Coordinates of C-alpha atoms and ligand atoms in Angstrom, one line a residue:
M296 CA 101.7 122.5 165.3
N297 CA 101.6 122.2 161.5
T298 CA 101.0 118.9 159.8
V299 CA 104.1 117.6 158.1
R300 CA 102.9 116.5 154.6
L301 CA 104.1 113.2 153.1
S302 CA 104.1 114.7 149.6
K303 CA 103.0 117.9 148.1
S304 CA 102.5 119.8 144.8
C305 CA 105.2 122.4 144.9
V306 CA 103.9 125.2 142.6
G307 CA 104.0 129.0 142.9
Q308 CA 103.3 132.2 141.1
E309 CA 105.2 131.2 138.0
E310 CA 102.8 128.3 137.4
K311 CA 99.8 130.5 138.2
D312 CA 101.0 133.1 135.6
A313 CA 101.6 130.3 133.0
V314 CA 98.0 129.0 133.5
C315 CA 96.6 132.6 133.1
R316 CA 98.7 133.1 129.9
V317 CA 97.1 130.0 128.4
I318 CA 93.7 131.0 129.5
D319 CA 94.2 134.5 128.0
A320 CA 95.4 132.9 124.7
G321 CA 92.0 131.3 124.5
Y322 CA 92.9 127.7 123.7
L323 CA 93.3 125.3 126.6
G324 CA 93.5 122.1 124.6
M325 CA 96.6 120.5 122.9
G326 CA 98.7 122.8 120.9
K327 CA 102.0 124.7 120.8
D328 CA 102.5 124.6 124.6
V329 CA 102.6 120.8 124.5
Q330 CA 105.0 120.8 121.6
L331 CA 107.3 123.2 123.5
F332 CA 107.1 121.1 126.7
E333 CA 108.1 118.0 124.7
E334 CA 111.1 119.8 123.3
E335 CA 112.1 121.2 126.7
I336 CA 111.9 117.7 128.2
A337 CA 114.2 116.3 125.4
D338 CA 116.6 119.2 126.0
Y339 CA 116.7 118.7 129.7
L340 CA 117.2 115.0 129.4
G341 CA 119.7 115.4 126.6
T342 CA 117.9 112.9 124.5
E343 CA 117.5 112.4 120.8
L344 CA 114.6 110.0 121.4
E345 CA 111.0 111.0 120.7
V346 CA 109.1 112.5 123.7
I347 CA 105.3 112.2 123.6
C348 CA 103.3 113.8 126.4
V349 CA 100.0 112.4 127.6
N350 CA 97.6 113.1 130.4
T351 CA 98.8 110.6 133.0
G352 CA 101.7 108.3 133.7
T353 CA 99.1 105.4 133.6
A354 CA 98.1 106.5 130.0
A355 CA 101.8 106.5 129.1
L356 CA 102.2 102.9 130.2
H357 CA 98.9 101.8 128.6
L358 CA 99.7 103.4 125.2
A359 CA 103.3 102.1 125.2
L360 CA 102.0 98.5 125.6
L361 CA 99.0 99.0 123.3
C362 CA 101.2 100.3 120.5
L363 CA 103.6 97.4 120.9
D364 CA 100.5 95.3 119.9
I365 CA 100.4 93.7 123.4
G366 CA 96.9 92.6 124.2
S367 CA 94.6 89.7 124.9
G368 CA 96.4 86.4 125.4
D369 CA 99.8 88.1 126.1
E370 CA 101.6 88.4 129.4
V371 CA 103.8 91.1 130.9
L372 CA 106.2 90.6 133.8
V373 CA 105.9 93.3 136.5
P374 CA 107.1 93.5 140.1
S375 CA 104.4 93.0 142.6
I376 CA 105.5 96.0 144.6
T377 CA 104.5 99.0 142.5
Y378 CA 101.6 101.4 142.3
V379 CA 98.5 99.6 141.0
A380 CA 98.8 101.8 137.9
S381 CA 101.4 99.5 136.5
F382 CA 99.1 96.5 136.8
Q383 CA 96.0 98.4 135.5
A384 CA 97.9 99.7 132.5
I385 CA 98.8 96.1 131.5
A386 CA 95.3 94.8 132.2
A387 CA 93.8 97.7 130.2
T388 CA 95.4 96.2 127.0
G389 CA 93.7 92.9 127.7
A390 CA 97.1 91.3 128.6
K391 CA 97.8 89.7 131.9
P392 CA 100.1 91.3 134.4
I393 CA 102.4 88.5 135.8
A394 CA 103.4 89.5 139.3
C395 CA 107.1 88.8 140.1
D396 CA 108.9 89.0 143.4
V397 CA 111.3 91.8 144.2
T398 CA 114.7 92.1 145.7
A399 CA 114.8 92.8 149.4
D400 CA 117.6 95.4 149.2
R401 CA 116.2 97.6 146.4
V402 CA 112.6 96.5 145.9
F403 CA 113.4 96.0 142.2
I404 CA 112.0 93.2 140.0
D405 CA 113.7 89.9 140.9
L406 CA 114.9 88.4 137.6
E407 CA 115.4 84.9 139.0
D408 CA 111.8 84.9 140.0
A409 CA 110.8 86.5 136.7
A410 CA 112.6 83.7 134.8
K411 CA 110.3 81.2 136.5
R412 CA 107.2 83.0 135.2
L413 CA 108.2 83.1 131.5
T414 CA 105.8 81.4 129.1
K415 CA 105.2 81.4 125.4
R416 CA 102.8 84.2 126.0
T417 CA 105.3 86.6 127.7
K418 CA 105.7 89.6 125.4
A419 CA 107.3 92.3 127.6
I420 CA 108.8 93.1 131.0
M421 CA 107.9 96.3 132.9
P422 CA 110.6 97.0 135.5
V423 CA 109.6 99.7 138.0
H424 CA 112.2 102.3 139.1
Y425 CA 111.1 102.0 142.7
A426 CA 112.0 104.9 144.9
S427 CA 113.7 106.3 141.8
D428 CA 116.3 103.6 141.5
S429 CA 117.1 101.9 138.2
Q430 CA 120.7 100.7 138.7
S431 CA 119.9 97.1 137.8
M432 CA 118.5 97.9 134.3
D433 CA 121.5 96.4 132.5
A434 CA 120.4 93.0 133.8
V435 CA 116.8 93.6 132.7
Y436 CA 117.9 94.5 129.2
A437 CA 120.1 91.4 129.1
F438 CA 117.2 89.3 130.3
A439 CA 114.9 90.8 127.7
A440 CA 117.4 90.3 124.9
I441 CA 117.7 86.6 125.8
H442 CA 114.0 86.0 126.0
G443 CA 112.9 88.3 123.1
L444 CA 110.9 90.7 125.2
R445 CA 110.2 94.4 124.8
V446 CA 111.0 96.6 127.8
V447 CA 108.6 99.2 129.1
E448 CA 110.4 101.1 131.9
D449 CA 107.9 102.4 134.5
A450 CA 110.1 105.4 135.4
A451 CA 107.2 107.3 137.1
H452 CA 109.5 107.9 140.2
A453 CA 112.7 108.6 138.2
F454 CA 112.4 112.0 136.4
G455 CA 115.8 113.7 136.8
C456 CA 117.7 110.6 137.8
V457 CA 121.0 109.4 136.3
R458 CA 122.1 105.9 135.3
H459 CA 125.7 105.3 134.1
G460 CA 126.2 109.0 133.7
A461 CA 123.2 109.6 131.4
R462 CA 119.7 110.8 132.5
V463 CA 117.0 108.1 132.8
G464 CA 115.0 108.5 129.6
T465 CA 118.0 108.9 127.2
V466 CA 118.8 105.2 126.8
G467 CA 116.4 102.2 126.6
D468 CA 113.5 100.7 124.7
V469 CA 110.4 102.5 126.0
I470 CA 110.5 104.8 129.1
C471 CA 107.4 106.2 130.8
F472 CA 107.3 109.1 133.2
S473 CA 104.6 110.5 135.4
F474 CA 104.0 114.2 136.1
D475 CA 101.2 113.8 138.5
G476 CA 100.7 116.3 141.3
I477 CA 103.4 115.0 143.6
K478 CA 106.1 113.7 141.3
N479 CA 109.6 115.2 140.9
I480 CA 108.0 117.7 138.5
T481 CA 104.3 118.0 137.9
S482 CA 102.1 119.2 135.0
G483 CA 99.0 118.9 137.3
E484 CA 98.5 115.4 136.0
G485 CA 100.5 114.2 133.1
G486 CA 103.1 111.8 131.7
A487 CA 105.4 111.1 128.9
V488 CA 106.5 108.2 126.7
I489 CA 110.0 108.2 125.4
T490 CA 111.3 105.9 122.7
G491 CA 113.7 105.7 119.9
D492 CA 111.4 103.4 117.9
I493 CA 110.1 105.8 115.3
E494 CA 107.2 103.6 114.2
L495 CA 106.2 103.0 117.8
A496 CA 106.3 106.8 118.5
R497 CA 104.2 107.5 115.5
R498 CA 101.6 105.0 116.7
I499 CA 101.6 106.5 120.2
K500 CA 101.2 110.0 118.9
D501 CA 98.1 109.0 117.0
A502 CA 96.8 106.7 119.8
R503 CA 96.8 109.6 122.3
L504 CA 94.4 111.5 120.0
L505 CA 91.8 108.8 119.5
G506 CA 93.9 107.1 116.8
V507 CA 93.4 110.0 114.4
E508 CA 96.3 109.8 112.0
K509 CA 98.8 112.7 112.1
D510 CA 96.5 114.8 114.3
T511 CA 99.5 115.8 116.4
D512 CA 101.1 117.6 113.5
K513 CA 97.9 119.5 112.8
R514 CA 97.4 120.5 116.4
Y515 CA 100.9 121.8 116.6
Q516 CA 100.2 124.0 113.6
G517 CA 97.0 125.3 115.3
Q518 CA 94.8 123.3 112.9
R519 CA 92.3 120.4 113.2
S520 CA 91.9 117.2 111.2
W521 CA 88.6 117.7 109.4
S522 CA 89.4 115.0 106.9
L523 CA 90.7 112.1 108.8
D524 CA 91.4 108.4 109.0
V525 CA 91.8 105.9 111.9
K526 CA 93.6 102.6 111.6
H527 CA 94.0 101.6 115.3
Q528 CA 92.3 101.8 118.7
G529 CA 93.0 105.2 120.2
Y530 CA 92.2 107.0 123.5
R531 CA 91.6 110.5 124.6
Y532 CA 95.0 110.7 126.4
H533 CA 96.7 113.8 125.0
M534 CA 98.2 116.5 127.2
S535 CA 96.5 120.0 127.2
N536 CA 98.3 123.3 126.8
L537 CA 97.2 124.1 130.4
M538 CA 99.1 121.1 131.7
A539 CA 102.1 121.7 129.5
A540 CA 102.4 125.3 130.6
I541 CA 102.6 124.2 134.3
G542 CA 105.1 121.5 133.3
S543 CA 107.4 124.0 131.5
E544 CA 107.5 126.2 134.6
Q545 CA 108.3 123.1 136.8
L546 CA 111.1 122.2 134.4
K547 CA 112.8 125.5 135.1
K548 CA 112.8 124.6 138.8
V549 CA 113.8 121.0 138.5
N550 CA 117.4 121.5 139.5
K551 CA 116.3 123.4 142.6
F552 CA 113.7 120.8 143.5
S553 CA 116.2 118.0 142.9
E554 CA 118.9 119.6 145.1
H555 CA 116.4 120.0 147.9
R556 CA 115.1 116.4 147.7
K557 CA 118.7 115.2 147.7
A558 CA 119.5 117.3 150.7
C559 CA 116.5 115.9 152.6
V560 CA 117.5 112.4 151.8
T561 CA 121.1 113.0 153.0
R562 CA 119.7 114.4 156.3
Y563 CA 117.4 111.4 156.8
R564 CA 120.3 109.0 156.1
A565 CA 122.4 110.9 158.7
G566 CA 119.7 111.3 161.3
L567 CA 118.5 107.7 161.1
A568 CA 121.8 105.9 160.6
G569 CA 122.4 102.8 162.7
V570 CA 119.0 102.8 164.3
K571 CA 118.0 99.3 165.4
G572 CA 114.9 98.1 163.6
L573 CA 115.3 100.4 160.7
A574 CA 117.1 99.7 157.4
F575 CA 117.7 101.8 154.4
L576 CA 117.3 100.5 150.9
D577 CA 120.6 99.9 149.1
L578 CA 120.2 102.6 146.5
N579 CA 122.8 104.6 144.7
Y580 CA 121.6 107.9 146.2
A581 CA 124.2 110.0 144.4
D582 CA 122.5 109.2 141.1
I583 CA 118.9 109.5 142.1
V584 CA 116.4 112.2 142.8
S585 CA 114.2 110.5 145.3
H586 CA 110.5 110.8 144.7
I587 CA 109.8 108.9 147.9
F588 CA 112.0 108.2 150.9
V589 CA 111.4 104.6 151.9
V590 CA 112.8 102.7 154.9
R591 CA 112.2 99.2 156.1
I592 CA 110.9 98.8 159.7
T593 CA 112.3 95.4 160.4
D594 CA 111.2 94.9 164.0
G595 CA 107.5 94.4 163.4
R596 CA 106.5 97.8 164.6
R597 CA 105.9 99.5 161.3
D598 CA 102.1 100.0 161.8
R599 CA 102.7 101.3 165.4
L600 CA 105.2 103.8 164.1
M601 CA 102.8 105.0 161.5
E602 CA 100.1 105.5 164.2
R603 CA 102.5 107.4 166.3
L604 CA 103.7 109.6 163.5
R605 CA 100.1 110.4 162.6
S606 CA 99.3 111.2 166.2
K607 CA 102.1 113.8 166.0
K608 CA 100.7 115.3 162.9
I609 CA 103.3 113.7 160.6
E610 CA 102.0 112.0 157.5
C611 CA 103.6 108.8 156.3
G612 CA 102.8 106.1 153.7
I613 CA 103.1 102.6 152.4
H614 CA 104.6 102.3 148.9
Y615 CA 103.1 99.8 148.2
M616 CA 100.9 96.8 149.2
P617 CA 101.9 93.9 147.0
N618 CA 99.6 93.9 144.0
H619 CA 99.4 90.1 143.8
L620 CA 97.5 90.1 147.1
L621 CA 94.7 92.4 145.6
D622 CA 91.5 90.6 144.7
Y623 CA 91.6 91.6 141.0
F624 CA 95.3 90.6 140.6
K625 CA 95.5 87.7 143.0
T626 CA 98.0 85.0 142.1
P627 CA 97.8 81.3 143.0
Y628 CA 101.5 81.5 144.1
S629 CA 103.1 83.5 146.9
L630 CA 106.0 86.0 146.5
P631 CA 107.8 85.8 149.8
T632 CA 110.0 88.9 149.6
A633 CA 107.2 91.2 148.3
E634 CA 104.9 89.9 151.1
M635 CA 107.6 90.5 153.8
L636 CA 108.3 94.0 152.4
G637 CA 104.6 94.8 152.3
C638 CA 104.7 94.7 156.1
E639 CA 108.0 96.6 156.5
L640 CA 108.0 99.5 154.0
L641 CA 107.4 102.9 155.3
S642 CA 107.6 106.2 153.4
L643 CA 108.6 109.3 155.3
P644 CA 107.7 112.9 154.3
L645 CA 109.6 114.1 151.2
H646 CA 108.9 117.0 148.9
A647 CA 110.5 120.1 147.5
D648 CA 108.9 122.3 150.1
L649 CA 109.8 120.1 153.2
S650 CA 111.6 122.3 155.8
F651 CA 114.5 121.0 157.6
A652 CA 112.7 121.9 160.9
D653 CA 109.8 119.7 159.9
Q654 CA 112.2 116.9 158.9
D655 CA 113.9 117.1 162.3
R656 CA 110.5 116.5 163.9
V657 CA 110.0 113.4 161.8
I658 CA 113.5 112.1 162.6
A659 CA 113.0 112.8 166.3
E660 CA 109.7 110.9 166.5
V661 CA 111.0 107.9 164.6
L662 CA 114.1 107.7 166.9
K663 CA 111.9 108.0 170.0
L664 CA 109.7 105.1 169.1
L665 CA 112.4 102.8 167.8
A666 CA 114.6 103.5 170.9
S667 CA 111.8 102.6 173.3
Ligands
LIG238 C1 105.3 103.4 140.0 C2 104.2 104.2 139.4 N1 103.7 103.8 138.2 C3 102.8 104.5 137.5 C4 102.2 105.6 138.1 C5 101.1 106.3 137.3 O1 101.3 107.6 137.1 P1 100.0 108.6 137.1 O2 99.6 108.8 138.5 O3 100.6 109.8 136.4 O4 99.0 108.0 136.2 C6 102.6 106.1 139.3 C7 102.0 107.2 139.9 O5 101.9 107.4 141.1 C8 103.6 105.3 140.0 O6 104.1 105.7 141.2

């Protein structure tokens, strides 16, 4: 029996050919392919905003905060249930991630709890589009406007999703995507920052190339900056042509990938509907391309179910352990909903190559255990 993968890089001959083309062209670093990928992303999203590609989603978050001049002594509100990348990106600037509780139905930042954690030092809020959902963003932007905060959307899960009829990434302050190996599209590793703030975009473009001023323009013309100046801290965070070439091929397949992910989610929701001890998140599935399919196991048997699935060669996961319980990010306060969800959340296999036959195996095993 084959192993049913939880997630997977779905790449084929097209990506292999694209990589070979870049290798044959003799320059793997950052150049025209990155510029092209950025333009293609903007076209796909239908956005006039600036798209800046970097080498990971974590780098996208880090640079967004850094170039907003967030640093030591500042605080950033962030939901406790997220990938540790959100917390580390904040901490990397010298600022303090302030863990907030999440809503039980959508695992989204709980603004009532966030309001309690505001201080004079709070500079930004980083909502996370958990399991690709961002339907509550209007409330986040209203909250940010009242409290004078910048908004950095961690949209790592949300490439290809729609909010109020427009693609995520077309509206907002700063939006960060991840293109790591298992995301809705991949460039091997990779990420992008999107913003309409022209000055911020300029800072980020320099900061991804060690702070070298206007190095992006030079590289896109196939040149180098021999005479240069640096005014801010920068990092080696740029995307390479090799990565961009993979990303461009993935973008051609995004509609096919999205349809398949959506079809799998529809099948899970039909196959597991009404099962005692299992609850779906209250997401607007019509608008989202699910990066992960998460259910809550509410009868205390989540870990037993995980063991059983693994014994049947079915991978599953936990997205995520609450970050405020980790040693490095431990809080003196508790976050009851995040802590409850930390014991309930279960991710079932989902990727663009998942076969319906394999998915039926997953559904059957979940039903067997929860019915017993
Ligand atoms: C919610 C969230 N934020 C940030 C990231 C970081 O992205 P990357 O892995 O590309 O650095 C991820 C990636 O898994 C993520 O899931």
